[in-house]
PDB file of C-alpha atoms in Angstrom:
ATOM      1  CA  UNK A 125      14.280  -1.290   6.432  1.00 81.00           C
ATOM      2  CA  UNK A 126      15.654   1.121   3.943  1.00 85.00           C
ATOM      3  CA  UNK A 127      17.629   3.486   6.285  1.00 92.00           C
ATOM      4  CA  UNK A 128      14.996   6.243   5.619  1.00 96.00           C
ATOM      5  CA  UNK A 129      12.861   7.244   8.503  1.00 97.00           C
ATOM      6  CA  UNK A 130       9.671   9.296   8.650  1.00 97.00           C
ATOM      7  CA  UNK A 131       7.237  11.368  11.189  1.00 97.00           C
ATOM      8  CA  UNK A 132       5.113  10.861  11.996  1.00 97.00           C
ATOM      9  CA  UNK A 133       3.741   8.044  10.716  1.00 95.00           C
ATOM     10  CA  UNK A 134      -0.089   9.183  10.729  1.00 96.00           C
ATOM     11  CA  UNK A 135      -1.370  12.668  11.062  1.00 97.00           C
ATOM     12  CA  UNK A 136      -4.822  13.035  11.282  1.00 97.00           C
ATOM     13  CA  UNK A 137      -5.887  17.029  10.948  1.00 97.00           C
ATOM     14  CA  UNK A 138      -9.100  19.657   9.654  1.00 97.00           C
ATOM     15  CA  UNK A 139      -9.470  21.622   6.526  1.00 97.00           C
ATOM     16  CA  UNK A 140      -7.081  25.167   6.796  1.00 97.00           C
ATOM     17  CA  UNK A 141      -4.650  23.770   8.877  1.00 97.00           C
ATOM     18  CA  UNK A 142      -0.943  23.418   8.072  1.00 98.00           C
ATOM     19  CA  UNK A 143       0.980  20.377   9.059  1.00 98.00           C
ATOM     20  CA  UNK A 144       5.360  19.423   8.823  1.00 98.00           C
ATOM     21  CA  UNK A 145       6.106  16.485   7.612  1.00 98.00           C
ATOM     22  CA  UNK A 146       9.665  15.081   8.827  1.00 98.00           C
ATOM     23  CA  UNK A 147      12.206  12.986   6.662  1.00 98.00           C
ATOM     24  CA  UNK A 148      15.424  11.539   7.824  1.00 98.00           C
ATOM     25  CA  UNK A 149      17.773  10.381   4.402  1.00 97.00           C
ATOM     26  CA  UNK A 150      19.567   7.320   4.653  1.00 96.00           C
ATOM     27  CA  UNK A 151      23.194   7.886   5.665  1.00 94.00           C
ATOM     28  CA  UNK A 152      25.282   9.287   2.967  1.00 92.00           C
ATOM     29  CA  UNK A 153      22.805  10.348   1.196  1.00 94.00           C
ATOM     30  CA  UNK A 154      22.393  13.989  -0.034  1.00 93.00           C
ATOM     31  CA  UNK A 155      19.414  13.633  -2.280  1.00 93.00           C
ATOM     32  CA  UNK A 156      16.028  14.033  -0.665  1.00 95.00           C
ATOM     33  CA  UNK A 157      12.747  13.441  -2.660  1.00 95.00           C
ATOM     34  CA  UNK A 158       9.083  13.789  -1.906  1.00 96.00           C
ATOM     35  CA  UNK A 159       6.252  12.055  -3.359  1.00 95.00           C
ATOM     36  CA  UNK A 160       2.378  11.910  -2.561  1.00 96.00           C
ATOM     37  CA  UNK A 161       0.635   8.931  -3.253  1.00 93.00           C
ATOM     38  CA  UNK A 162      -2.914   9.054  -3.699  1.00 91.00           C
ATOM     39  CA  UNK A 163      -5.940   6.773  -5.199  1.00 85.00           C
ATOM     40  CA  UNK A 164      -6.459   9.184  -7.772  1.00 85.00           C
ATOM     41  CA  UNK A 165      -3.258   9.897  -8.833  1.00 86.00           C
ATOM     42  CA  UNK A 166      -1.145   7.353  -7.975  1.00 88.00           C
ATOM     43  CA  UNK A 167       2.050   8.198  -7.399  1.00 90.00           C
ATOM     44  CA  UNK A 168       3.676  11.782  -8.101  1.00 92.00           C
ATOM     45  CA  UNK A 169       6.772  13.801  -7.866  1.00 91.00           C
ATOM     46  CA  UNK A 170       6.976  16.558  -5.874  1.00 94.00           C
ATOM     47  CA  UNK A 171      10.139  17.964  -5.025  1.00 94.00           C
ATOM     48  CA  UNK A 172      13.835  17.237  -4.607  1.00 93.00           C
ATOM     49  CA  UNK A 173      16.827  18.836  -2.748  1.00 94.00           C
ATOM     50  CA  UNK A 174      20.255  18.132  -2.758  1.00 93.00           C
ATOM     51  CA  UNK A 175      22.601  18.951  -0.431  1.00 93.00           C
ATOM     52  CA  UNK A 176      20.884  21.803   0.770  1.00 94.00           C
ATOM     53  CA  UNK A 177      19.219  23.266  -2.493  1.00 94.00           C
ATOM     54  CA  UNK A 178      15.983  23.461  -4.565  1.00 93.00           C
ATOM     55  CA  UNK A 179      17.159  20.745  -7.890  1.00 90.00           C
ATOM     56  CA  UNK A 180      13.753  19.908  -8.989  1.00 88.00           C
ATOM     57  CA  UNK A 181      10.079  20.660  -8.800  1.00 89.00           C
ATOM     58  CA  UNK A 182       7.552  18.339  -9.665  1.00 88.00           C
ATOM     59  CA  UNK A 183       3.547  18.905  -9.170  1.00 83.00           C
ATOM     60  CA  UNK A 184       3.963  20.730  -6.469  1.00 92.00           C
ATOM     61  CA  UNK A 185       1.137  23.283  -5.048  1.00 94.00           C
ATOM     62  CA  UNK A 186       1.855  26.496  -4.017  1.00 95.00           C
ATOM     63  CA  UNK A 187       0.432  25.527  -0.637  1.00 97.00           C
ATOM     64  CA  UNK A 188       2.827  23.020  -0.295  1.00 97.00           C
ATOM     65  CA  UNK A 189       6.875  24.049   0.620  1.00 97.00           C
ATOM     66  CA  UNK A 190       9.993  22.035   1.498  1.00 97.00           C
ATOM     67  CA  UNK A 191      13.184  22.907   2.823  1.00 97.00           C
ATOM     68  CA  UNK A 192      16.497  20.548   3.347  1.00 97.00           C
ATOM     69  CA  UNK A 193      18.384  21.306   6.519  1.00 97.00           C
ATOM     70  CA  UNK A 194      22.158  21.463   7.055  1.00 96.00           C
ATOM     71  CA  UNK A 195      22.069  18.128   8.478  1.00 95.00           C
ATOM     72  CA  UNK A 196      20.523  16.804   5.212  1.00 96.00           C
ATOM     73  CA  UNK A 197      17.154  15.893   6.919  1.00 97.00           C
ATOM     74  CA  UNK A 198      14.096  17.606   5.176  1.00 98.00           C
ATOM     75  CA  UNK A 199      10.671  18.851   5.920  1.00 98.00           C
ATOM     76  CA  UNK A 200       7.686  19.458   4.118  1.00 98.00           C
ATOM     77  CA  UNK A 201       5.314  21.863   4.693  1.00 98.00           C
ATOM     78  CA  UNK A 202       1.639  21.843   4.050  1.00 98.00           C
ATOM     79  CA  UNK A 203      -0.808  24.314   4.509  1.00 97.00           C
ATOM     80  CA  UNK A 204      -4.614  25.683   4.111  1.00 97.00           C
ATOM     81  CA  UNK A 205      -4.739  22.180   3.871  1.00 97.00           C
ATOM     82  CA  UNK A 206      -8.137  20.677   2.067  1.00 97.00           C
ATOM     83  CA  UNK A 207      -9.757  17.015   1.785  1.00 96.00           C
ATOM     84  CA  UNK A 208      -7.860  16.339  -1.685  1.00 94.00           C
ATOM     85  CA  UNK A 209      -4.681  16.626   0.139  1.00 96.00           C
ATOM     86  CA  UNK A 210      -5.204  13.310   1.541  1.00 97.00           C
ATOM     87  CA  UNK A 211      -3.020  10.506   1.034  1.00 96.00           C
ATOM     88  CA  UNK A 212       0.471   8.950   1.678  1.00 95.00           C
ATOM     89  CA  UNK A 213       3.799  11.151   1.841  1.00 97.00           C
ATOM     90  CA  UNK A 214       6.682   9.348   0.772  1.00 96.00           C
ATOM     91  CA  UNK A 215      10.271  10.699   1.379  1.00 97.00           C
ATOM     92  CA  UNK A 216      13.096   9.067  -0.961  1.00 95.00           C
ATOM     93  CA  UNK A 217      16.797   9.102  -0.651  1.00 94.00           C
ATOM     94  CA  UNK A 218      19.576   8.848  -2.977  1.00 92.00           C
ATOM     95  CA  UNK A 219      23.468   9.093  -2.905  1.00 88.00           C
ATOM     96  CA  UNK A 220      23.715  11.868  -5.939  1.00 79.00           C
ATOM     97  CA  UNK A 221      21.913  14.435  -7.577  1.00 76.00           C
ATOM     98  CA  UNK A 222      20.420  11.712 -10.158  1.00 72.00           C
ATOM     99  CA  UNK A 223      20.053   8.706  -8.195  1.00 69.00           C
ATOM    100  CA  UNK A 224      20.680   6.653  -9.304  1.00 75.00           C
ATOM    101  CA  UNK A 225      18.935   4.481  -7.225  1.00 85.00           C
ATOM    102  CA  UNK A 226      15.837   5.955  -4.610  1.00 91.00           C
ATOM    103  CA  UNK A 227      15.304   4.463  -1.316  1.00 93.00           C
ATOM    104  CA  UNK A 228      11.989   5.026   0.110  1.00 94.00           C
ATOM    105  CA  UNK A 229      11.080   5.734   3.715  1.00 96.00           C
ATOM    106  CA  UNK A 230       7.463   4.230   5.292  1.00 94.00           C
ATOM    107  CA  UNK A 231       5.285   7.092   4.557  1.00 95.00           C
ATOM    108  CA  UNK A 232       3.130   9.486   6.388  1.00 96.00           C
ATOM    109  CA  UNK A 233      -0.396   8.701   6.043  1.00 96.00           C
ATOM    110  CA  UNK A 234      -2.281  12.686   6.043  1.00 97.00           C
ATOM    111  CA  UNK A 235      -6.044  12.152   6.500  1.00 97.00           C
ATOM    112  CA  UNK A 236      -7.725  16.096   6.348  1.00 97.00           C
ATOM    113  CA  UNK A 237     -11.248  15.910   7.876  1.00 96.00           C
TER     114      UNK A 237
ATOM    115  CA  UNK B1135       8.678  14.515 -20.330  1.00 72.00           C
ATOM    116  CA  UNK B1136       8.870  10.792 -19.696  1.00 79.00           C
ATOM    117  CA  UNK B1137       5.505   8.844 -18.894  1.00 88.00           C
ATOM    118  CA  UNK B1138       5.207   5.265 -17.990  1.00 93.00           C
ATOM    119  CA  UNK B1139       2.712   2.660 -18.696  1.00 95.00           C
ATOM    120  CA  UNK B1140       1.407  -0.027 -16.637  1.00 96.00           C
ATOM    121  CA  UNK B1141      -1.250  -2.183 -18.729  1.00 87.00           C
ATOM    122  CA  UNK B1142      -2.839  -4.228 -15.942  1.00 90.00           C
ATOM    123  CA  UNK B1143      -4.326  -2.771 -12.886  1.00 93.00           C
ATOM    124  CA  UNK B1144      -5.334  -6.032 -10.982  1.00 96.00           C
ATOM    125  CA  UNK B1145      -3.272  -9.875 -11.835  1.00 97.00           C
ATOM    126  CA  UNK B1146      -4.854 -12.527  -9.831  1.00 97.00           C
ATOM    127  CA  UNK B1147      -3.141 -15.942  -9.926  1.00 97.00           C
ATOM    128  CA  UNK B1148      -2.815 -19.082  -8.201  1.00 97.00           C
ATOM    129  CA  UNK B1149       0.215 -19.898  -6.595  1.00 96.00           C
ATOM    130  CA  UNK B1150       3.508 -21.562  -8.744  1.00 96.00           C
ATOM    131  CA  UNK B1151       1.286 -19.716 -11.868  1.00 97.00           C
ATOM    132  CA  UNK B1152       4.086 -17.843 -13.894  1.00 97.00           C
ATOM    133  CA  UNK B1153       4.014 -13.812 -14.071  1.00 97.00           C
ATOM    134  CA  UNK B1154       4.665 -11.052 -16.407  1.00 97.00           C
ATOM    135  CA  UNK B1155       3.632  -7.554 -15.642  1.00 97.00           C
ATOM    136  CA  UNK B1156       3.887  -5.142 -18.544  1.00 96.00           C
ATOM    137  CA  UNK B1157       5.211  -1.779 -18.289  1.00 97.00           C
ATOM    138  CA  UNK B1158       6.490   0.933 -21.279  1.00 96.00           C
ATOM    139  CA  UNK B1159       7.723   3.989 -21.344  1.00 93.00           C
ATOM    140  CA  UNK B1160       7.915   6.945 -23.639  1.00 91.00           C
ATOM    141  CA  UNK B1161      10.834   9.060 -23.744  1.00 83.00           C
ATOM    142  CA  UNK B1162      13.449   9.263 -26.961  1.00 76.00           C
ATOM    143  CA  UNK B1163      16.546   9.477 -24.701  1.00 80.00           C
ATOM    144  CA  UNK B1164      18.406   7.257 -21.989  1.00 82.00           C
ATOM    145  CA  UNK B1165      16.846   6.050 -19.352  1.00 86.00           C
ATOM    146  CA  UNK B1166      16.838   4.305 -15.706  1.00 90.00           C
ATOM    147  CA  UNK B1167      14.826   1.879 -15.559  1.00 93.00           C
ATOM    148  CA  UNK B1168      13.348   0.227 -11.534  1.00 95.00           C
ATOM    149  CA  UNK B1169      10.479  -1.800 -10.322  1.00 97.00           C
ATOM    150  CA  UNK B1170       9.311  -1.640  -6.827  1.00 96.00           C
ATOM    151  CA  UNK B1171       6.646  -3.780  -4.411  1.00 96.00           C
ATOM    152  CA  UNK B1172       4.979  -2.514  -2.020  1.00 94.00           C
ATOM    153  CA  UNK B1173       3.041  -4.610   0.485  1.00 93.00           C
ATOM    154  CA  UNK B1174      -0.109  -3.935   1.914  1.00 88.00           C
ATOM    155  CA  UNK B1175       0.769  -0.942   4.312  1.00 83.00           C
ATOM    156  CA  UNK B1176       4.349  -0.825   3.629  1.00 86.00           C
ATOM    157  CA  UNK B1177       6.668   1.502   1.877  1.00 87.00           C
ATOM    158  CA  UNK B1178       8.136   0.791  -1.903  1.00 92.00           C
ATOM    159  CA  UNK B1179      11.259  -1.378  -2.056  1.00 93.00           C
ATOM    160  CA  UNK B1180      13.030  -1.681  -4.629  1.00 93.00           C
ATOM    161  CA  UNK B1181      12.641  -4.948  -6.470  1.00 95.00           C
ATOM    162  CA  UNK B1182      15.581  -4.928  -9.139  1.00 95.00           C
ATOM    163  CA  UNK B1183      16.691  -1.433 -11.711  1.00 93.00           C
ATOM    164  CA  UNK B1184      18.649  -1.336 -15.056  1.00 93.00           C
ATOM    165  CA  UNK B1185      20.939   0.870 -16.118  1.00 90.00           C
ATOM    166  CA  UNK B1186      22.732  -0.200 -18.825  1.00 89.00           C
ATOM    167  CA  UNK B1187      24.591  -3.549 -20.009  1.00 92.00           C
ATOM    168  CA  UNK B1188      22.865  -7.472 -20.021  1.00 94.00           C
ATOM    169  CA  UNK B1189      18.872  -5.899 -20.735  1.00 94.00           C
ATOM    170  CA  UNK B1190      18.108  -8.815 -18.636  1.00 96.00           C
ATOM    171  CA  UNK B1191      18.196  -7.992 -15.108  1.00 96.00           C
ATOM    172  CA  UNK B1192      17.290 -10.264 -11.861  1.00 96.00           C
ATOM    173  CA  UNK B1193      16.287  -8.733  -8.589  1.00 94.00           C
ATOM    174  CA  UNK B1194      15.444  -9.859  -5.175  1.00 93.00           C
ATOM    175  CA  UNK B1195      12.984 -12.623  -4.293  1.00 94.00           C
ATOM    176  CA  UNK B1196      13.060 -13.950  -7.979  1.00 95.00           C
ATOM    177  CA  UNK B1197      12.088 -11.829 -10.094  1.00 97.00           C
ATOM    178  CA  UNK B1198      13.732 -10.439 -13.415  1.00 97.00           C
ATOM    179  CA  UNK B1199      12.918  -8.196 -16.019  1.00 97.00           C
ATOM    180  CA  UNK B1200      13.465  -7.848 -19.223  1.00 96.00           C
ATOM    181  CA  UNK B1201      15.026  -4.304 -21.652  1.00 95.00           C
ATOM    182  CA  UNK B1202      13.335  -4.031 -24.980  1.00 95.00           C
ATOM    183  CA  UNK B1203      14.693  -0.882 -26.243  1.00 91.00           C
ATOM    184  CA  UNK B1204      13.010  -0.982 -30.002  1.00 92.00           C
ATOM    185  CA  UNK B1205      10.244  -1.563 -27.855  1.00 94.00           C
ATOM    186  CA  UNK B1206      10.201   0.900 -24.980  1.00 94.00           C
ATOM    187  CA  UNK B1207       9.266  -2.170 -22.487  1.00 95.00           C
ATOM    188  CA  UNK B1208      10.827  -3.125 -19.035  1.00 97.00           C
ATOM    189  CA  UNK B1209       8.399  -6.448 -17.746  1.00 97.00           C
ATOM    190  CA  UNK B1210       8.718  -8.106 -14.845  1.00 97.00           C
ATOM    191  CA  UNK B1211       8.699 -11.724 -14.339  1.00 97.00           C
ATOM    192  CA  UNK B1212       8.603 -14.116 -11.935  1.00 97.00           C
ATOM    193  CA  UNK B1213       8.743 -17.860 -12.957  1.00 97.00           C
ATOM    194  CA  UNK B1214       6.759 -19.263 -10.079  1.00 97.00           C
ATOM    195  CA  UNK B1215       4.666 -16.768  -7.970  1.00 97.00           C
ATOM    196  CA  UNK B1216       3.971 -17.304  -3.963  1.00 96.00           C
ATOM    197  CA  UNK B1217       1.089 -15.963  -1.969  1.00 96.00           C
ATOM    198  CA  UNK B1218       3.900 -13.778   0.145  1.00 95.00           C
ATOM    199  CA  UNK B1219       4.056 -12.209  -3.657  1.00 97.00           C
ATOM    200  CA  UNK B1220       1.098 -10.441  -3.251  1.00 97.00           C
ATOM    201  CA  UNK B1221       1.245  -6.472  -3.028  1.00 97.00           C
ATOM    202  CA  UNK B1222       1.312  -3.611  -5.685  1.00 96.00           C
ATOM    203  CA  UNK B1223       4.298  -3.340  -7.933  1.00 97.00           C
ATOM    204  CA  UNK B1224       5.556   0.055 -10.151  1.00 96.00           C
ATOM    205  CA  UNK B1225       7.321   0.786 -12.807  1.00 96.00           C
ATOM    206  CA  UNK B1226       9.582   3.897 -12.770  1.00 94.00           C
ATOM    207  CA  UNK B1227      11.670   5.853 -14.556  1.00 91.00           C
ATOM    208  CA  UNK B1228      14.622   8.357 -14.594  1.00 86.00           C
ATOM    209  CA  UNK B1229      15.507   9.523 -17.689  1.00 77.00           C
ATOM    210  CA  UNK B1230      18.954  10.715 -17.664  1.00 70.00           C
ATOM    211  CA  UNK B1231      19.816  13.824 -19.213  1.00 62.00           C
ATOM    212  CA  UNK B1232      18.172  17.074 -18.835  1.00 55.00           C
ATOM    213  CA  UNK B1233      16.774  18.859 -15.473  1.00 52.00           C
ATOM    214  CA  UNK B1234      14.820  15.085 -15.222  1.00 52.00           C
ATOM    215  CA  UNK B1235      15.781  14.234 -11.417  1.00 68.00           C
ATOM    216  CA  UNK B1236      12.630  12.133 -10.297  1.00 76.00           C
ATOM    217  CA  UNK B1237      11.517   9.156 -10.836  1.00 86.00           C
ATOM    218  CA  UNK B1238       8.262   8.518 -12.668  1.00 89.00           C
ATOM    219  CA  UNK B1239       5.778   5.669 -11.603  1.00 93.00           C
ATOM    220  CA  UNK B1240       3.319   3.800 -13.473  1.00 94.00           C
ATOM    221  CA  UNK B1241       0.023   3.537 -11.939  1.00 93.00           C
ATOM    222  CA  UNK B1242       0.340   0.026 -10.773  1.00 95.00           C
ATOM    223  CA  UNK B1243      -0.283  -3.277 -10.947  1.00 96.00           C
ATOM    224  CA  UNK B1244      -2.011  -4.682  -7.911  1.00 96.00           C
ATOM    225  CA  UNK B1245      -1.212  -8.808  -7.863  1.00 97.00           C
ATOM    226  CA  UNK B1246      -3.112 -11.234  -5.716  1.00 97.00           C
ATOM    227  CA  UNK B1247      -1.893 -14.361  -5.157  1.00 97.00           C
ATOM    228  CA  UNK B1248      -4.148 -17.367  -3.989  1.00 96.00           C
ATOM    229  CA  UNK B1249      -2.481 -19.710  -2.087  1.00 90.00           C
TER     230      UNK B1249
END
């Protein structure tokens, strides 16, 4: 268990819809990162916050928005949702700005029908 | 912006086979270097990470891997693999410096282990 929790753990929802995507950062930590895993892509980058603020942008959509709340738990936003959005959600932690070292929470699993 | 390189997709062995997983990276500047596992239907834990000093590193469960600056390289080895081994293992890296926060994964090496 790396101290990183995520909800839900499976969301199962249609084309156009918008779903949140809930990420708790291990204690101490004030870096928040989210990745999307998918079989065609593998695994990608696609947004950090730090203590509150936008640090870094990855290949993120337009559809897709964050946010990091005061107490330093984040959620991510996606919306007109379509098939290709399918795939694991990852949520990472970190004690700094840089890392240096991630710790990954179990994933949400986003099937769009 | 860094990339990473993971030459095999799929390692089959047989169990107390030895292992080395290849992975290199491109980027002119410092870097952090990880690998992580992740079993079947789990999340990614972190295996072992450099950052600077002995280029040979040893992680959790065994493993070690290996700095090759000239050569941009970071393998992982194992000496003696077991069939709990099996899973999907990435390379990442952070390069330091720059707006770079994230870390950047390798496509993966899927390892099967029969027992």
């Amino acid at each position: 268990d790396s101290g990183v929790t995520q909800t839900p753990k499976h969301l199962i929802t249609a084309t156009g819809q918008r779903v949140t995507l809930r990420c708790s950062p291990r204690s101490g930590d004030l870096s928040v990162y989210w990745y999307q895993q998918s079989l065609d892509q593998g695994l990608q980058f696609l947004i950090q916050y730090y203590n509150g603020e936008e640090r870094a942008k990855g290949n993120i959509l337009e559809r897709f928005s964050a946010q990091q709340f005061p107490d330093l738990h984040s959620e991510l936003n996606l919306s007109s949702l379509e098939l290709g959005d399918s795939a694991l959600y990852f949520c990472a932690s970190s004690v700094g700005l840089a890392g240096p070292e991630q710790y990954f929470g179990p994933g949400t699993r986003l099937t769009v029908t | 912006a860094q990339s990473v390189s993971q030459h095999n997709h799929h390692v089959i062995l047989s169990e107390a086979a030895s292992l080395e997983l290849g992975c290199n990276y491109s980027y002119g500047g410092t870097v952090n270097l990880f690998w992580y596992v992740q079993y079947p239907g789990q999340h990614l834990q972190l295996l072992l990470k450099y950052f600077s000093g002995d280029p040979l590193v040893k992680g959790i469960k065994g493993f070690e891997a290996e700095f090759i600056k000239s050569k941009f390289s970071f393998n992982l080895r194992k000496p003696s693999v077991q069939w709990s081994d099996t899973a999907e293992y990435f390379c990442a890296v952070n390069a330091l410096g720059g707006s770079a926060r994230q870390l950047t994964f390798g496509s993966g090496t899927q390892l099967t282990v029969l027992p």
